[in-house]
Amino acid sequence: MPASLEWITGKTAYGDIAVLLQPTEGMFVACIEVEAAKNFGGLDGADKEALIGAYEYLLKETAESGGRIQYVQWLARLLPTDPNAHAHDAATRRDPAAPAWLSDSYDQLVDMVSVYAEDRRLFLVLGIPYTQELSAEALNYQTLHDGYAEVLGREIEQFVRSLSGAQLRWVRNLDEPALASLIHHSYAPDHWINDVRGMDRASCWPAEMDAREPTRMAARSWEGADPWFTSTAWIKQFPVLPVGINFLAPLLLYVSDVILTVGVTMRLLPGDQALADAMADVTNEAGHADTSPGKIADPREERELGASASTMHDLANGAVGVRLTGWVTVTAPDPDLLVQHRNTVRAAAVKSQLALEWCDSEQYRASPTHCPWSPDC
């Protein structure tokens, strides 16, 4: 168990929420589960644009409101499930003495049940910097822990209240058992996320962890005899050419039979600061471009300069200032299957116009970046 982490129970109107303080990173981190529009792919273009605009407004409101939340991370978790699990369970529970008409009726009902082959879970991780001002406000309470619980709880509660405006449905706060279960599940996927029995700040960490192999990390849980193998890739480049709203669908929707986590961290910046940074980026790109007479311009440099200039103009027109960092993590029960799944994910990323760089030889550094206790950016 990392000795530097401190667990705090935040108080909100929606229930308690676990907040982790990382002194080395100067960051408080909390996690909530949300649910987005289930039929997003079936909406027409105008409705999709409206939903994206609503989420953009949420980010802008969070960045410009003077609140303390400066990091928002999406965690999309994809888990294969047994599509015949319901039928197997029904067969196990069948009563041989039941009348034939009742058994036939139930068989027809089972055939009509829609079964998904994947379990998709969506989480939002909130990062609040550890500042002197925040600590001073927390000191106004009976104890520093109580102060953090109240101050951080108010910030998180305000954010949860604004989710409906972004067309996101709040599902639950992750309290200590729930967050511990999610951490445990990230390296041992055979543990069900919703199973919080015996989950706490001590039992959530691996019993053994081995990062000596350059291309993967192995971790074994306390109750498991065999380790699970994990490999993480950094999203080196997001699309620089225009893409549609569903550009991530090949990675998030069309990958099957792979245990996959996609984490995208957004550092929220006030508009003025974001515009100043964008102008500096344009100046830097223009300065690096070689415009010597008689030399053919490098199209990649022109592309980067055009993308930087487009970002600058979007910010000037009121777009949200966001710095993105993305991670893709693949988990498998054996090394050979992990290699296959890495190749599957790489192909899907190409279709999504993402450039991945696998964190080989640095898996021990990369593994925490997709997890809710470290919104790395």
GROMACS .gro file of C-alpha atoms in nm:
model
  377
    1MET     CA    1   0.000   0.000   0.000
    2PRO     CA    2   0.149   0.342  -0.094
    3ALA     CA    3   0.241   0.509   0.233
    4SER     CA    4   0.205   0.862   0.094
    5LEU     CA    5  -0.166   0.833   0.012
    6GLU     CA    6  -0.415   0.976   0.258
    7TRP     CA    7  -0.782   0.874   0.245
    8ILE     CA    8  -1.046   1.135   0.323
    9THR     CA    9  -1.423   1.086   0.332
   10GLY     CA   10  -1.585   1.382   0.160
   11LYS     CA   11  -1.938   1.485   0.259
   12THR     CA   12  -2.192   1.563  -0.015
   13ALA     CA   13  -2.569   1.575  -0.047
   14TYR     CA   14  -2.535   1.268  -0.272
   15GLY     CA   15  -2.359   1.062  -0.007
   16ASP     CA   16  -2.002   1.012   0.106
   17ILE     CA   17  -1.720   1.005  -0.148
   18ALA     CA   18  -1.363   0.885  -0.106
   19VAL     CA   19  -1.099   1.151  -0.172
   20LEU     CA   20  -0.735   1.053  -0.205
   21LEU     CA   21  -0.463   1.303  -0.123
   22GLN     CA   22  -0.132   1.249  -0.300
   23PRO     CA   23   0.118   1.473  -0.122
   24THR     CA   24   0.390   1.400  -0.379
   25GLU     CA   25   0.161   1.519  -0.661
   26GLY     CA   26  -0.012   1.793  -0.460
   27MET     CA   27  -0.352   1.663  -0.568
   28PHE     CA   28  -0.685   1.554  -0.421
   29VAL     CA   29  -0.863   1.295  -0.639
   30ALA     CA   30  -1.221   1.164  -0.626
   31CYS     CA   31  -1.426   0.945  -0.860
   32ILE     CA   32  -1.794   0.928  -0.957
   33GLU     CA   33  -1.973   0.689  -1.191
   34VAL     CA   34  -2.186   0.844  -1.463
   35GLU     CA   35  -2.405   0.730  -1.750
   36ALA     CA   36  -2.412   0.902  -2.087
   37ALA     CA   37  -2.675   0.888  -2.360
   38LYS     CA   38  -2.718   0.522  -2.451
   39ASN     CA   39  -2.851   0.597  -2.801
   40PHE     CA   40  -2.590   0.858  -2.893
   41GLY     CA   41  -2.494   0.671  -3.211
   42GLY     CA   42  -2.854   0.673  -3.328
   43LEU     CA   43  -2.903   1.050  -3.295
   44ASP     CA   44  -2.890   1.280  -3.593
   45GLY     CA   45  -2.600   1.520  -3.643
   46ALA     CA   46  -2.771   1.822  -3.487
   47ASP     CA   47  -2.858   1.635  -3.165
   48LYS     CA   48  -2.505   1.499  -3.139
   49GLU     CA   49  -2.363   1.849  -3.178
   50ALA     CA   50  -2.602   1.973  -2.909
   51LEU     CA   51  -2.481   1.706  -2.663
   52ILE     CA   52  -2.117   1.788  -2.736
   53GLY     CA   53  -2.195   2.156  -2.688
   54ALA     CA   54  -2.360   2.083  -2.353
   55TYR     CA   55  -2.051   1.898  -2.232
   56GLU     CA   56  -1.829   2.180  -2.361
   57TYR     CA   57  -2.034   2.422  -2.153
   58LEU     CA   58  -1.982   2.204  -1.845
   59LEU     CA   59  -1.604   2.220  -1.893
   60LYS     CA   60  -1.613   2.594  -1.953
   61GLU     CA   61  -1.832   2.653  -1.649
   62THR     CA   62  -1.596   2.444  -1.434
   63ALA     CA   63  -1.286   2.625  -1.566
   64GLU     CA   64  -1.423   2.980  -1.544
   65SER     CA   65  -1.632   2.958  -1.227
   66GLY     CA   66  -1.340   3.008  -0.991
   67GLY     CA   67  -1.387   2.661  -0.841
   68ARG     CA   68  -1.106   2.432  -0.737
   69ILE     CA   69  -1.157   2.144  -0.982
   70GLN     CA   70  -0.883   2.173  -1.243
   71TYR     CA   71  -0.866   1.817  -1.376
   72VAL     CA   72  -1.145   1.603  -1.520
   73GLN     CA   73  -1.066   1.253  -1.641
   74TRP     CA   74  -1.288   1.015  -1.836
   75LEU     CA   75  -1.238   0.647  -1.758
   76ALA     CA   76  -1.412   0.414  -2.003
   77ARG     CA   77  -1.386   0.052  -1.889
   78LEU     CA   78  -1.469  -0.232  -2.132
   79LEU     CA   79  -1.509  -0.585  -1.997
   80PRO     CA   80  -1.611  -0.895  -2.194
   81THR     CA   81  -1.888  -1.095  -2.033
   82ASP     CA   82  -2.042  -1.433  -2.102
   83PRO     CA   83  -2.339  -1.375  -2.339
   84ASN     CA   84  -2.487  -1.708  -2.228
   85ALA     CA   85  -2.459  -1.636  -1.856
   86HIS     CA   86  -2.832  -1.571  -1.819
   87ALA     CA   87  -2.922  -1.899  -1.992
   88HIS     CA   88  -2.672  -2.094  -1.779
   89ASP     CA   89  -2.812  -1.938  -1.461
   90ALA     CA   90  -3.168  -2.019  -1.567
   91ALA     CA   91  -3.072  -2.382  -1.636
   92THR     CA   92  -2.906  -2.412  -1.295
   93ARG     CA   93  -3.208  -2.271  -1.113
   94ARG     CA   94  -3.467  -2.472  -1.309
   95ASP     CA   95  -3.707  -2.673  -1.094
   96PRO     CA   96  -3.755  -3.021  -1.244
   97ALA     CA   97  -4.093  -3.043  -1.072
   98ALA     CA   98  -4.227  -2.728  -1.239
   99PRO     CA   99  -4.519  -2.774  -1.485
  100ALA     CA  100  -4.419  -2.805  -1.851
  101TRP     CA  101  -4.619  -2.497  -1.953
  102LEU     CA  102  -4.427  -2.287  -1.696
  103SER     CA  103  -4.088  -2.416  -1.818
  104ASP     CA  104  -4.180  -2.347  -2.180
  105SER     CA  105  -4.299  -1.999  -2.093
  106TYR     CA  106  -3.972  -1.921  -1.915
  107ASP     CA  107  -3.768  -2.058  -2.208
  108GLN     CA  108  -3.948  -1.817  -2.438
  109LEU     CA  109  -3.878  -1.533  -2.196
  110VAL     CA  110  -3.505  -1.615  -2.182
  111ASP     CA  111  -3.490  -1.616  -2.562
  112MET     CA  112  -3.637  -1.267  -2.569
  113VAL     CA  113  -3.390  -1.121  -2.320
  114SER     CA  114  -3.137  -0.889  -2.481
  115VAL     CA  115  -2.789  -0.986  -2.368
  116TYR     CA  116  -2.482  -0.767  -2.410
  117ALA     CA  117  -2.149  -0.938  -2.463
  118GLU     CA  118  -1.960  -0.649  -2.301
  119ASP     CA  119  -1.996  -0.460  -1.979
  120ARG     CA  120  -1.915  -0.092  -2.031
  121ARG     CA  121  -1.862   0.135  -1.732
  122LEU     CA  122  -1.799   0.508  -1.740
  123PHE     CA  123  -1.633   0.706  -1.461
  124LEU     CA  124  -1.539   1.069  -1.410
  125VAL     CA  125  -1.232   1.141  -1.200
  126LEU     CA  126  -1.201   1.487  -1.048
  127GLY     CA  127  -0.867   1.641  -0.955
  128ILE     CA  128  -0.837   1.930  -0.709
  129PRO     CA  129  -0.489   2.080  -0.649
  130TYR     CA  130  -0.362   2.086  -0.293
  131THR     CA  131  -0.318   2.457  -0.218
  132GLN     CA  132  -0.241   2.675   0.082
  133GLU     CA  133  -0.575   2.852   0.041
  134LEU     CA  134  -0.767   2.523   0.056
  135SER     CA  135  -0.578   2.413   0.367
  136ALA     CA  136  -0.642   2.748   0.535
  137GLU     CA  137  -1.017   2.711   0.476
  138ALA     CA  138  -1.008   2.353   0.608
  139LEU     CA  139  -0.842   2.476   0.931
  140ASN     CA  140  -1.164   2.658   1.022
  141TYR     CA  141  -1.320   2.324   1.120
  142GLN     CA  142  -1.266   2.111   1.430
  143THR     CA  143  -0.998   1.898   1.266
  144LEU     CA  144  -0.807   1.928   0.940
  145HIS     CA  145  -0.959   1.601   0.818
  146ASP     CA  146  -1.311   1.730   0.886
  147GLY     CA  147  -1.225   2.052   0.708
  148TYR     CA  148  -1.105   1.872   0.397
  149ALA     CA  149  -1.417   1.654   0.405
  150GLU     CA  150  -1.646   1.958   0.404
  151VAL     CA  151  -1.454   2.181   0.162
  152LEU     CA  152  -1.383   1.910  -0.094
  153GLY     CA  153  -1.735   1.771  -0.057
  154ARG     CA  154  -1.884   2.110  -0.152
  155GLU     CA  155  -1.668   2.134  -0.463
  156ILE     CA  156  -1.760   1.783  -0.577
  157GLU     CA  157  -2.128   1.834  -0.496
  158GLN     CA  158  -2.139   2.148  -0.710
  159PHE     CA  159  -1.987   1.959  -1.000
  160VAL     CA  160  -2.235   1.672  -0.965
  161ARG     CA  161  -2.525   1.921  -0.968
  162SER     CA  162  -2.403   2.057  -1.302
  163LEU     CA  163  -2.387   1.713  -1.470
  164SER     CA  164  -2.752   1.722  -1.579
  165GLY     CA  165  -2.681   2.032  -1.788
  166ALA     CA  166  -2.427   1.826  -1.983
  167GLN     CA  167  -2.684   1.547  -2.039
  168LEU     CA  168  -2.491   1.313  -1.806
  169ARG     CA  169  -2.669   1.106  -1.542
  170TRP     CA  170  -2.503   1.072  -1.203
  171VAL     CA  171  -2.501   0.706  -1.098
  172ARG     CA  172  -2.312   0.703  -0.768
  173ASN     CA  173  -2.027   0.847  -0.566
  174LEU     CA  174  -1.742   0.605  -0.511
  175ASP     CA  175  -1.696   0.586  -0.135
  176GLU     CA  176  -1.401   0.404   0.020
  177PRO     CA  177  -1.523   0.045  -0.044
  178ALA     CA  178  -1.636   0.131  -0.400
  179LEU     CA  179  -1.314   0.311  -0.491
  180ALA     CA  180  -1.106   0.033  -0.337
  181SER     CA  181  -1.303  -0.218  -0.545
  182LEU     CA  182  -1.234  -0.018  -0.865
  183ILE     CA  183  -0.862  -0.001  -0.786
  184HIS     CA  184  -0.860  -0.375  -0.715
  185HIS     CA  185  -1.047  -0.443  -1.038
  186SER     CA  186  -0.796  -0.242  -1.245
  187TYR     CA  187  -0.526  -0.508  -1.197
  188ALA     CA  188  -0.751  -0.810  -1.123
  189PRO     CA  189  -1.046  -0.795  -1.369
  190ASP     CA  190  -1.190  -1.120  -1.238
  191HIS     CA  191  -1.298  -0.915  -0.936
  192TRP     CA  192  -1.640  -0.761  -1.005
  193ILE     CA  193  -1.641  -0.381  -0.970
  194ASN     CA  194  -1.965  -0.378  -0.770
  195ASP     CA  195  -1.839  -0.639  -0.520
  196VAL     CA  196  -1.725  -0.425  -0.225
  197ARG     CA  197  -1.709  -0.704   0.034
  198GLY     CA  198  -1.384  -0.675   0.226
  199MET     CA  199  -1.269  -0.380   0.014
  200ASP     CA  200  -1.089  -0.102   0.198
  201ARG     CA  201  -0.777   0.113   0.171
  202ALA     CA  202  -0.552  -0.180   0.263
  203SER     CA  203  -0.700  -0.468   0.064
  204CYS     CA  204  -0.730  -0.282  -0.268
  205TRP     CA  205  -0.359  -0.304  -0.355
  206PRO     CA  206  -0.189  -0.604  -0.521
  207ALA     CA  207  -0.025  -0.873  -0.314
  208GLU     CA  208   0.256  -0.895  -0.570
  209MET     CA  209   0.364  -0.673  -0.857
  210ASP     CA  210   0.637  -0.745  -1.113
  211ALA     CA  211   0.745  -0.480  -1.366
  212ARG     CA  212   1.078  -0.633  -1.472
  213GLU     CA  213   0.950  -0.737  -1.815
  214PRO     CA  214   0.981  -0.433  -2.047
  215THR     CA  215   0.653  -0.479  -2.232
  216ARG     CA  216   0.416  -0.557  -1.949
  217MET     CA  217   0.343  -0.550  -1.579
  218ALA     CA  218   0.221  -0.851  -1.381
  219ALA     CA  219   0.008  -0.814  -1.068
  220ARG     CA  220  -0.149  -1.076  -0.843
  221SER     CA  221  -0.434  -1.005  -0.605
  222TRP     CA  222  -0.453  -1.138  -0.250
  223GLU     CA  223  -0.716  -1.397  -0.338
  224GLY     CA  224  -0.572  -1.495  -0.677
  225ALA     CA  225  -0.314  -1.765  -0.746
  226ASP     CA  226  -0.218  -1.642  -1.096
  227PRO     CA  227  -0.124  -1.290  -1.200
  228TRP     CA  228  -0.292  -1.069  -1.459
  229PHE     CA  229  -0.076  -0.895  -1.719
  230THR     CA  230  -0.118  -0.530  -1.811
  231SER     CA  231   0.027  -0.307  -2.080
  232THR     CA  232  -0.032   0.067  -2.116
  233ALA     CA  233   0.006   0.297  -2.416
  234TRP     CA  234   0.025   0.674  -2.422
  235ILE     CA  235  -0.190   0.846  -2.683
  236LYS     CA  236   0.098   1.027  -2.846
  237GLN     CA  237  -0.116   1.222  -3.089
  238PHE     CA  238  -0.485   1.297  -3.117
  239PRO     CA  239  -0.628   1.361  -3.467
  240VAL     CA  240  -0.482   1.671  -3.632
  241LEU     CA  241  -0.714   1.647  -3.933
  242PRO     CA  242  -1.090   1.711  -3.910
  243VAL     CA  243  -1.280   1.410  -3.774
  244GLY     CA  244  -1.641   1.327  -3.703
  245ILE     CA  245  -1.802   1.316  -3.360
  246ASN     CA  246  -1.777   0.936  -3.355
  247PHE     CA  247  -1.406   0.919  -3.435
  248LEU     CA  248  -1.334   0.714  -3.120
  249ALA     CA  249  -1.596   0.451  -3.203
  250PRO     CA  250  -1.345   0.200  -3.349
  251LEU     CA  251  -1.160   0.200  -3.016
  252LEU     CA  252  -1.448   0.238  -2.770
  253LEU     CA  253  -1.727   0.045  -2.943
  254TYR     CA  254  -1.588  -0.193  -3.203
  255VAL     CA  255  -1.317  -0.366  -2.998
  256SER     CA  256  -1.455  -0.692  -2.859
  257ASP     CA  257  -1.332  -0.963  -2.622
  258VAL     CA  258  -1.061  -0.731  -2.485
  259ILE     CA  259  -1.034  -0.599  -2.129
  260LEU     CA  260  -0.967  -0.236  -2.205
  261THR     CA  261  -0.950   0.096  -2.022
  262VAL     CA  262  -0.934   0.427  -2.206
  263GLY     CA  263  -0.849   0.726  -1.989
  264VAL     CA  264  -0.851   1.085  -2.114
  265THR     CA  265  -0.739   1.353  -1.870
  266MET     CA  266  -0.850   1.711  -1.933
  267ARG     CA  267  -0.669   1.991  -1.758
  268LEU     CA  268  -0.909   2.285  -1.754
  269LEU     CA  269  -0.764   2.630  -1.819
  270PRO     CA  270  -0.929   2.974  -1.793
  271GLY     CA  271  -0.983   3.127  -2.136
  272ASP     CA  272  -0.716   3.397  -2.108
  273GLN     CA  273  -0.446   3.153  -2.002
  274ALA     CA  274  -0.544   2.901  -2.271
  275LEU     CA  275  -0.532   3.171  -2.540
  276ALA     CA  276  -0.191   3.293  -2.424
  277ASP     CA  277  -0.057   2.935  -2.435
  278ALA     CA  278  -0.205   2.880  -2.782
  279MET     CA  279  -0.043   3.198  -2.913
  280ALA     CA  280   0.289   3.081  -2.773
  281ASP     CA  281   0.244   2.745  -2.948
  282VAL     CA  282   0.179   2.918  -3.282
  283THR     CA  283   0.487   3.133  -3.237
  284ASN     CA  284   0.693   2.826  -3.151
  285GLU     CA  285   0.568   2.627  -3.454
  286ALA     CA  286   0.629   2.919  -3.686
  287GLY     CA  287   0.979   2.964  -3.548
  288HIS     CA  288   1.068   2.598  -3.608
  289ALA     CA  289   0.943   2.599  -3.967
  290ASP     CA  290   1.227   2.612  -4.222
  291THR     CA  291   1.128   2.870  -4.484
  292SER     CA  292   1.466   2.896  -4.656
  293PRO     CA  293   1.440   3.000  -5.024
  294GLY     CA  294   1.433   2.703  -5.258
  295LYS     CA  295   1.343   2.454  -4.983
  296ILE     CA  296   1.018   2.260  -5.008
  297ALA     CA  297   0.807   2.318  -4.699
  298ASP     CA  298   0.760   2.009  -4.482
  299PRO     CA  299   0.385   1.929  -4.498
  300ARG     CA  300   0.398   1.800  -4.140
  301GLU     CA  301   0.521   2.138  -4.020
  302GLU     CA  302   0.245   2.310  -4.216
  303ARG     CA  303  -0.008   2.073  -4.060
  304GLU     CA  304   0.115   2.139  -3.705
  305LEU     CA  305   0.116   2.514  -3.763
  306GLY     CA  306  -0.234   2.501  -3.907
  307ALA     CA  307  -0.361   2.298  -3.613
  308SER     CA  308  -0.205   2.540  -3.363
  309ALA     CA  309  -0.350   2.841  -3.544
  310SER     CA  310  -0.694   2.678  -3.558
  311THR     CA  311  -0.681   2.613  -3.183
  312MET     CA  312  -0.583   2.976  -3.121
  313HIS     CA  313  -0.878   3.108  -3.323
  314ASP     CA  314  -1.122   2.864  -3.159
  315LEU     CA  315  -1.014   2.987  -2.815
  316ALA     CA  316  -1.051   3.348  -2.927
  317ASN     CA  317  -1.408   3.264  -3.032
  318GLY     CA  318  -1.492   3.125  -2.688
  319ALA     CA  319  -1.391   2.758  -2.701
  320VAL     CA  320  -1.292   2.580  -2.381
  321GLY     CA  321  -0.925   2.572  -2.283
  322VAL     CA  322  -0.837   2.205  -2.233
  323ARG     CA  323  -0.507   2.019  -2.235
  324LEU     CA  324  -0.552   1.652  -2.317
  325THR     CA  325  -0.352   1.351  -2.209
  326GLY     CA  326  -0.473   1.005  -2.308
  327TRP     CA  327  -0.391   0.649  -2.202
  328VAL     CA  328  -0.504   0.307  -2.320
  329THR     CA  329  -0.454   0.007  -2.092
  330VAL     CA  330  -0.498  -0.357  -2.194
  331THR     CA  331  -0.523  -0.644  -1.944
  332ALA     CA  332  -0.509  -1.018  -2.015
  333PRO     CA  333  -0.467  -1.341  -1.814
  334ASP     CA  334  -0.152  -1.454  -2.002
  335PRO     CA  335   0.133  -1.285  -2.195
  336ASP     CA  336   0.049  -1.434  -2.537
  337LEU     CA  337  -0.310  -1.313  -2.520
  338LEU     CA  338  -0.183  -0.971  -2.406
  339VAL     CA  339   0.025  -0.942  -2.724
  340GLN     CA  340  -0.280  -1.028  -2.937
  341HIS     CA  341  -0.492  -0.771  -2.758
  342ARG     CA  342  -0.223  -0.506  -2.794
  343ASN     CA  343  -0.228  -0.562  -3.170
  344THR     CA  344  -0.607  -0.543  -3.175
  345VAL     CA  345  -0.604  -0.215  -2.986
  346ARG     CA  346  -0.329  -0.072  -3.205
  347ALA     CA  347  -0.535  -0.144  -3.518
  348ALA     CA  348  -0.844   0.015  -3.363
  349ALA     CA  349  -0.644   0.323  -3.263
  350VAL     CA  350  -0.526   0.366  -3.623
  351LYS     CA  351  -0.889   0.364  -3.738
  352SER     CA  352  -0.961   0.631  -3.475
  353GLN     CA  353  -0.667   0.837  -3.609
  354LEU     CA  354  -0.480   0.808  -3.279
  355ALA     CA  355  -0.105   0.753  -3.256
  356LEU     CA  356  -0.016   0.516  -2.968
  357GLU     CA  357   0.322   0.478  -2.805
  358TRP     CA  358   0.349   0.174  -2.579
  359CYS     CA  359   0.519   0.249  -2.250
  360ASP     CA  360   0.770  -0.034  -2.284
  361SER     CA  361   1.035  -0.043  -2.011
  362GLU     CA  362   0.824   0.206  -1.815
  363GLN     CA  363   0.513   0.004  -1.733
  364TYR     CA  364   0.564   0.074  -1.365
  365ARG     CA  365   0.533   0.446  -1.443
  366ALA     CA  366   0.247   0.413  -1.687
  367SER     CA  367   0.021   0.178  -1.492
  368PRO     CA  368  -0.116   0.433  -1.243
  369THR     CA  369  -0.190   0.698  -1.503
  370HIS     CA  370  -0.523   0.547  -1.607
  371CYS     CA  371  -0.642   0.489  -1.252
  372PRO     CA  372  -0.859   0.720  -1.045
  373TRP     CA  373  -0.592   0.799  -0.788
  374SER     CA  374  -0.356   0.970  -1.033
  375PRO     CA  375  -0.495   1.211  -1.297
  376ASP     CA  376  -0.158   1.241  -1.469
  377CYS     CA  377  -0.140   1.518  -1.725
   0.00000   0.00000   0.00000
